[in-house]
XYZ file of C-alpha atoms in Angstrom:
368
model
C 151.198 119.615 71.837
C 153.888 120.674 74.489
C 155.082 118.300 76.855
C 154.214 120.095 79.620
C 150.811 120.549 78.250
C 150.715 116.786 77.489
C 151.978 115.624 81.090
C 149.148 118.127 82.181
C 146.411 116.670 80.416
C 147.398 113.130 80.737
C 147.369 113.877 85.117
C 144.232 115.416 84.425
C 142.747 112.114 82.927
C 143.831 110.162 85.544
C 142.374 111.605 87.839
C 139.107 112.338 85.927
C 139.537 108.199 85.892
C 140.502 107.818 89.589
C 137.406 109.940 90.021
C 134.587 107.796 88.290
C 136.156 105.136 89.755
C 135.562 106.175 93.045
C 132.114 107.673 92.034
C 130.706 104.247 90.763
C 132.824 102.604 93.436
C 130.471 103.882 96.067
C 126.920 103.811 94.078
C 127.649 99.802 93.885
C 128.195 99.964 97.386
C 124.953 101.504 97.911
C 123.416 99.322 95.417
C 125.233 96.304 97.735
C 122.989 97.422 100.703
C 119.669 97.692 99.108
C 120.164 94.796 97.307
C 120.777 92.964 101.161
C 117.455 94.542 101.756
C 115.490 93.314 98.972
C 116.616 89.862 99.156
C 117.170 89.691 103.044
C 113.177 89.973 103.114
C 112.323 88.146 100.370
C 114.816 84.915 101.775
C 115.059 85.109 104.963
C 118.557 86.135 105.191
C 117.885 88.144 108.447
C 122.275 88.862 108.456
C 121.784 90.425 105.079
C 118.846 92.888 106.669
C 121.247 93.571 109.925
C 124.323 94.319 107.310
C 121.651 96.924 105.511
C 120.231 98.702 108.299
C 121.992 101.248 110.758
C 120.990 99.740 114.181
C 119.393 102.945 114.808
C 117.356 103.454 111.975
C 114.242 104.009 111.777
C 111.248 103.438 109.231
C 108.403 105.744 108.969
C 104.889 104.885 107.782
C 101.168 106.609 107.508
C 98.542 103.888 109.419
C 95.103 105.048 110.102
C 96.154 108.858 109.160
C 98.778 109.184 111.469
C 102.589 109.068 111.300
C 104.087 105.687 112.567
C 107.582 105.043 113.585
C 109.164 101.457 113.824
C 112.948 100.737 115.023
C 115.039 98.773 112.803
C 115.235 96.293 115.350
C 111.578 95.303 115.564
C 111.342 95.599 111.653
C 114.232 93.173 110.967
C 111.773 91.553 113.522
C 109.050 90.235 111.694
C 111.095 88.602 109.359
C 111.529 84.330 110.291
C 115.344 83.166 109.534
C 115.001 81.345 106.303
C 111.615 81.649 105.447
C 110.873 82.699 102.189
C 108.822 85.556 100.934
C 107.419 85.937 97.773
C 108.315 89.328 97.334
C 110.612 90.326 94.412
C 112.055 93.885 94.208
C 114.277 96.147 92.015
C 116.415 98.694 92.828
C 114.342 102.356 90.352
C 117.124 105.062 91.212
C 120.151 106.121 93.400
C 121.317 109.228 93.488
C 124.931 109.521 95.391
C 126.467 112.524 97.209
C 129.222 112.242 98.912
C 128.691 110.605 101.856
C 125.024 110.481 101.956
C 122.573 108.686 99.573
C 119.007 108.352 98.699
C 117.645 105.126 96.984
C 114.014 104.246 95.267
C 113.023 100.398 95.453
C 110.177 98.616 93.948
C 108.692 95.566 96.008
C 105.981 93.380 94.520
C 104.023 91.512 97.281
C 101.509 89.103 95.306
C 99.790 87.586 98.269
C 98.977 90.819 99.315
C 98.132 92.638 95.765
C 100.790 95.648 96.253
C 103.486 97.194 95.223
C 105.816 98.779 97.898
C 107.706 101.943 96.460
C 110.547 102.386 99.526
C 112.162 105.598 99.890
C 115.878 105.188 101.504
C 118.322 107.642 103.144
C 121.559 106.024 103.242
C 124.716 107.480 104.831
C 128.408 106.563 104.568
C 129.477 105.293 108.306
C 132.667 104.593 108.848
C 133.380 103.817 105.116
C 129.933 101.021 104.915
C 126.892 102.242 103.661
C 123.855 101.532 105.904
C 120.341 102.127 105.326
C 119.430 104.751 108.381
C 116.071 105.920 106.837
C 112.603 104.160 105.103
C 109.565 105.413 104.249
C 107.106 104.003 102.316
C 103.872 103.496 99.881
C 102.197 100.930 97.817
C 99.399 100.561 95.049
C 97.210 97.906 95.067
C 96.522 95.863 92.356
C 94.829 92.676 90.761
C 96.529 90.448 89.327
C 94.647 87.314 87.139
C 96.713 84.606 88.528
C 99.719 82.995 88.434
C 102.010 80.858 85.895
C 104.917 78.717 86.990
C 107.903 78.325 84.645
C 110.226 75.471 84.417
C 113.827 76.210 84.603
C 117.356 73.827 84.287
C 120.295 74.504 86.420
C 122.354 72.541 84.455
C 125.180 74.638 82.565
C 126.336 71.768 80.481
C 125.640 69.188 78.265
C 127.042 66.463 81.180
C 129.386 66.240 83.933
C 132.210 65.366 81.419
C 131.295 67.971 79.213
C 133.081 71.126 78.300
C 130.668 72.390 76.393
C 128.454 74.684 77.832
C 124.562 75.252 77.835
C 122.055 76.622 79.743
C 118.306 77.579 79.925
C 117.353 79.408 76.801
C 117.210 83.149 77.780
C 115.009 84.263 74.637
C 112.714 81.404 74.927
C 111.990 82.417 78.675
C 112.008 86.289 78.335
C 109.329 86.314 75.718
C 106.614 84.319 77.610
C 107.670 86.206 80.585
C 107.029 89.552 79.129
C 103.385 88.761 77.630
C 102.318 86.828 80.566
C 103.072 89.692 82.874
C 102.269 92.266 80.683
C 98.967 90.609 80.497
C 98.727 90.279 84.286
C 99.663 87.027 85.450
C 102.267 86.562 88.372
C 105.285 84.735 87.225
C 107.069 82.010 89.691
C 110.109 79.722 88.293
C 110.908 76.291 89.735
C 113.865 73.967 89.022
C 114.993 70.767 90.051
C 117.640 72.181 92.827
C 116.221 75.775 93.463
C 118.093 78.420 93.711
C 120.339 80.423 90.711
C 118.998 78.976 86.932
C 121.617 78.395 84.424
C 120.879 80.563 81.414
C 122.767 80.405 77.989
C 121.911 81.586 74.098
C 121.539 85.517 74.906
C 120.580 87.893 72.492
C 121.645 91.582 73.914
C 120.964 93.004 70.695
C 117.610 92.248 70.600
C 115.908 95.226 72.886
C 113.237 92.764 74.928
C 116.113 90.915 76.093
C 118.576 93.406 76.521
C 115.593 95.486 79.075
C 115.257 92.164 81.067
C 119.141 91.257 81.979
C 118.842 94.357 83.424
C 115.523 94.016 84.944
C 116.664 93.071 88.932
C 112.825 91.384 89.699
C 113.386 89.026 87.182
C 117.236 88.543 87.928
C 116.067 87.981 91.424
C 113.301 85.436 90.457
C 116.121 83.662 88.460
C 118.681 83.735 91.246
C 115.997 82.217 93.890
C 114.009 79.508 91.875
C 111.559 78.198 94.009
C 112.517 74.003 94.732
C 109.913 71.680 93.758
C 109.037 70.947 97.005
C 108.311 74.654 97.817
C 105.837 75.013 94.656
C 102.062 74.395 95.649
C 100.387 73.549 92.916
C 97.270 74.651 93.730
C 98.431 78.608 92.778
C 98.710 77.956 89.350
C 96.860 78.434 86.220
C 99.594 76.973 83.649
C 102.927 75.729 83.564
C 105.171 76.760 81.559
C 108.746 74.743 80.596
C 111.073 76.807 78.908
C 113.423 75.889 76.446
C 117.428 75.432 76.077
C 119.145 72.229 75.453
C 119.847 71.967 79.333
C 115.897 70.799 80.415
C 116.937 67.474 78.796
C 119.079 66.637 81.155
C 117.476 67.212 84.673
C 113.909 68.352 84.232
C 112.528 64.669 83.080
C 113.893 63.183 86.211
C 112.406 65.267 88.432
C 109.185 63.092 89.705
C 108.189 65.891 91.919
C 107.675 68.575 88.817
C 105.829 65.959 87.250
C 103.386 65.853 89.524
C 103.349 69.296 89.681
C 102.255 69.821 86.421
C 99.904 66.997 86.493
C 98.077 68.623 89.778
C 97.688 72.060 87.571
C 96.343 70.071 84.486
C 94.091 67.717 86.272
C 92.955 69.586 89.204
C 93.305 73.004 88.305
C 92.195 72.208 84.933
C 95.042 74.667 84.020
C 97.250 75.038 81.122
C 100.427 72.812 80.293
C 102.989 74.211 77.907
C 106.269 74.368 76.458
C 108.435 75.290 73.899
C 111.689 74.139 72.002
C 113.654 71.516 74.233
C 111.439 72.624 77.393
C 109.109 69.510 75.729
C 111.390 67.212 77.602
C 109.816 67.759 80.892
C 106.695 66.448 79.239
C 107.855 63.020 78.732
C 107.407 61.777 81.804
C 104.434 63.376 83.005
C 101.608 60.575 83.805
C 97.646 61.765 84.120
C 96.099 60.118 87.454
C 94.996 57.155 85.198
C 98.494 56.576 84.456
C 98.289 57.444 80.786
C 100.872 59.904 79.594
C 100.336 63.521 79.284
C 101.063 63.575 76.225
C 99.924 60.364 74.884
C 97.598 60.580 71.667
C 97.670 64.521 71.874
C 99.350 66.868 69.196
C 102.242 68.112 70.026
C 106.149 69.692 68.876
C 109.271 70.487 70.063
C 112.543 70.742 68.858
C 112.460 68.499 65.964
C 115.455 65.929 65.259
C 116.191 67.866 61.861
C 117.355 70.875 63.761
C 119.182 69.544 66.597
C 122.983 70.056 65.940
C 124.179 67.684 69.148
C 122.183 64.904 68.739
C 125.406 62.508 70.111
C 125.436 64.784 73.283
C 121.648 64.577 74.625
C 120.690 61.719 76.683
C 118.050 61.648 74.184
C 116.202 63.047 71.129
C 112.930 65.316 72.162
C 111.015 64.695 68.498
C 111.661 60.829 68.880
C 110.963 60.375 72.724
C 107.457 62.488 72.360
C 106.923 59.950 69.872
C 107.510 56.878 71.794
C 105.500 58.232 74.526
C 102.353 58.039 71.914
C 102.502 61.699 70.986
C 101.124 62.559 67.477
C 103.851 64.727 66.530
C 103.544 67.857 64.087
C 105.973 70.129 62.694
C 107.103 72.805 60.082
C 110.366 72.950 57.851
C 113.690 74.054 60.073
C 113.400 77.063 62.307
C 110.047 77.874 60.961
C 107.496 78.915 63.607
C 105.146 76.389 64.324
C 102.700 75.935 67.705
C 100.134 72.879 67.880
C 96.916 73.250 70.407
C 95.625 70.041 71.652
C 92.650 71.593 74.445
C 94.987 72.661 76.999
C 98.246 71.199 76.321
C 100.031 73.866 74.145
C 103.297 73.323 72.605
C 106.057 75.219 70.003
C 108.883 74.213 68.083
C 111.552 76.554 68.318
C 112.562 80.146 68.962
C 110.887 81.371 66.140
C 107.540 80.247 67.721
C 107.241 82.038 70.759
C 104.999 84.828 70.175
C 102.329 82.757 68.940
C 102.579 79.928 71.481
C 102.318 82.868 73.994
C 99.034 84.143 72.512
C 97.816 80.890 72.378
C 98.338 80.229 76.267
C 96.765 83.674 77.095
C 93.865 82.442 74.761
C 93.349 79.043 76.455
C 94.073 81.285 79.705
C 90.773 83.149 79.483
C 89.004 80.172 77.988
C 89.609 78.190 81.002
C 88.943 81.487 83.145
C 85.315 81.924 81.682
């Protein structure tokens, strides 16, 4: 090729380059302000909803069979600084042109059985993206209840630890996926609130893969409820997921114990778990005093697979055991799930689609 010919083309990919740049440069901006709206309603953050919204937007609605107007002033409005709202969103499409922008988001609002689809014109002002346009519909739905899943912040295995761990991203995504897909609302709690530690992804396998990418559960993972926050009284089953993390901070948390004893006990709801997640079932005492878990068939985790045995404060297999558990398992990584009533339990990865058809089981059991 000529020199000339090369320079040409080589100035022509650069700024083909300089181009995209600038292209998906300003569709993460836009996805910057609709993600400030999503989560500025759902938390509270009423700066996040003032960054997203032209002050002289507006937001048009039908109510009663007429068109309704609303300023963004009296929207932003209804929202309380720092109360929470249990309403997860994700953004569905943006579509960028030049300076102006249209956006599609998805808003689930449980306690009021809909989902919001939000139609946004955005426009470039002054090089910041603001929100200057909303409409909106919803569908209603009915959902058969809710499920609360136990989740570790912790993103190592101890303070003096360099190696790093997490909440088990397979063992959580699976349960996730049947339990919604079978209706049920899905809340997550951990011991500090706030963003969960995950670790041991799979982005090969395609259920995974579709859920880092999913933003209502990246939300729900970002803004884990605090114990305190949970009411216990919502829930039909608990679930604790797995990871080698949950060893360390979920069987100190008193609060989440009594949290799953209120949904076992007075809910007469389902308790399960599944690899390591056993560990928040140590600790969990009926109103009697007796352990959860004591005289029941259950598994976890077993000692023969755990490969950092000298790094966990202790061993799941052998503390289930002390706590009077009648402990059952199969050969290493072997799918295995034990159902004692309505205390549910699996061993390992390898388990989960059958310990999540055994919750939806005892699920409509306990429902009938």
């Amino acid at each position: 090729m000529p020199k000339l010919a090369m320079k040409f083309f080589a100035f022509t990919l650069i700024l083909f380059f300089q181009f995209q740049a600038f292209s998906q440069s300003d569709e993460d901006l836009v996805r910057a302000t609709l993600m400030d709206y999503i989560e500025g309603t759902s938390t509270g953050e009423v700066h996040r909803l003032k960054r997203a919204f032209h002050p002289d937007a507006k937001l048009y609605y039908i109510q009663n069979d007429t068109l309704s107007e609303r300023s963004a002033e009296a929207y932003i409005k209804l929202f309380k600084p720092g109360r929470k709202n249990n309403r997860p969103g994700q953004i569905v499409s943006i579509n960028v042109s030049k300076d102006a922008a249209i956006g599609v988001v998805e808003v689930d609002f449980p306690s009021r059985k809909r989902k919001y689809t939000d139609y946004m014109l955005l426009l470039k002002d002054k090089g910041t993206w603001k929100i200057v346009h909303k409409s909106y519909t919803y569908k209603s739905y009915d959902r058969k209840g809710k499920i609360l899943f136990v989740v570790s912040n912790e993103d190592s295995f101890g303070e003096n630890s360099k190696k790093l761990t997490g909440t088990h991203y397979g063992e959580l995504v699976v349960p996730y996926h049947k339990f919604s897909e079978a209706g049920y609302e899905i809340d997550f709690v951990s011991p500090k609130g706030g963003k969960v530690a995950l670790a041991y992804f799979n982005l090969q396998d395609s259920l995974q893969q579709n859920y880092f990418y999913n933003q209502k559960l990246q939300h729900k993972l970002k803004y884990s409820l605090k114990p305190e926050e949970v009411k216990p009284s919502e829930y039909k089953a608990i679930f604790y997921c797995g990871g080698s993390a949950p060893v360390f901070d979920i069987p100190k948390n008193n609060t989440i114990q009594e949290i799953a004893r209120n949904i076992y006990e007075d809910n007469n709801g389902v308790v399960s778990s599944v690899c390591h997640g056993a560990a928040g079932l140590v600790n969990v005492k009926l109103s009697n005093g007796d352990y959860l878990i004591n005289g029941k068939k259950v598994n976890s985790f077993t000692n023969n697979e755990e490969s950092n045995k000298n790094l966990l404060p202790f061993l799941v297999e052998s503390k289930l055991k002390e706590r009077g558990a009648i402990f059952r398992s199969s050969e290493k990584w072997q799918p295995h799930v034990e159902v004692d009533g309505r205390l549910i339990t699996g061993q390992n990865p390898a388990s989960l689609e059958e310990l999540s058809n055994e919750v939806l089981k005892a699920l409509k059991a306990v429902n009938n």
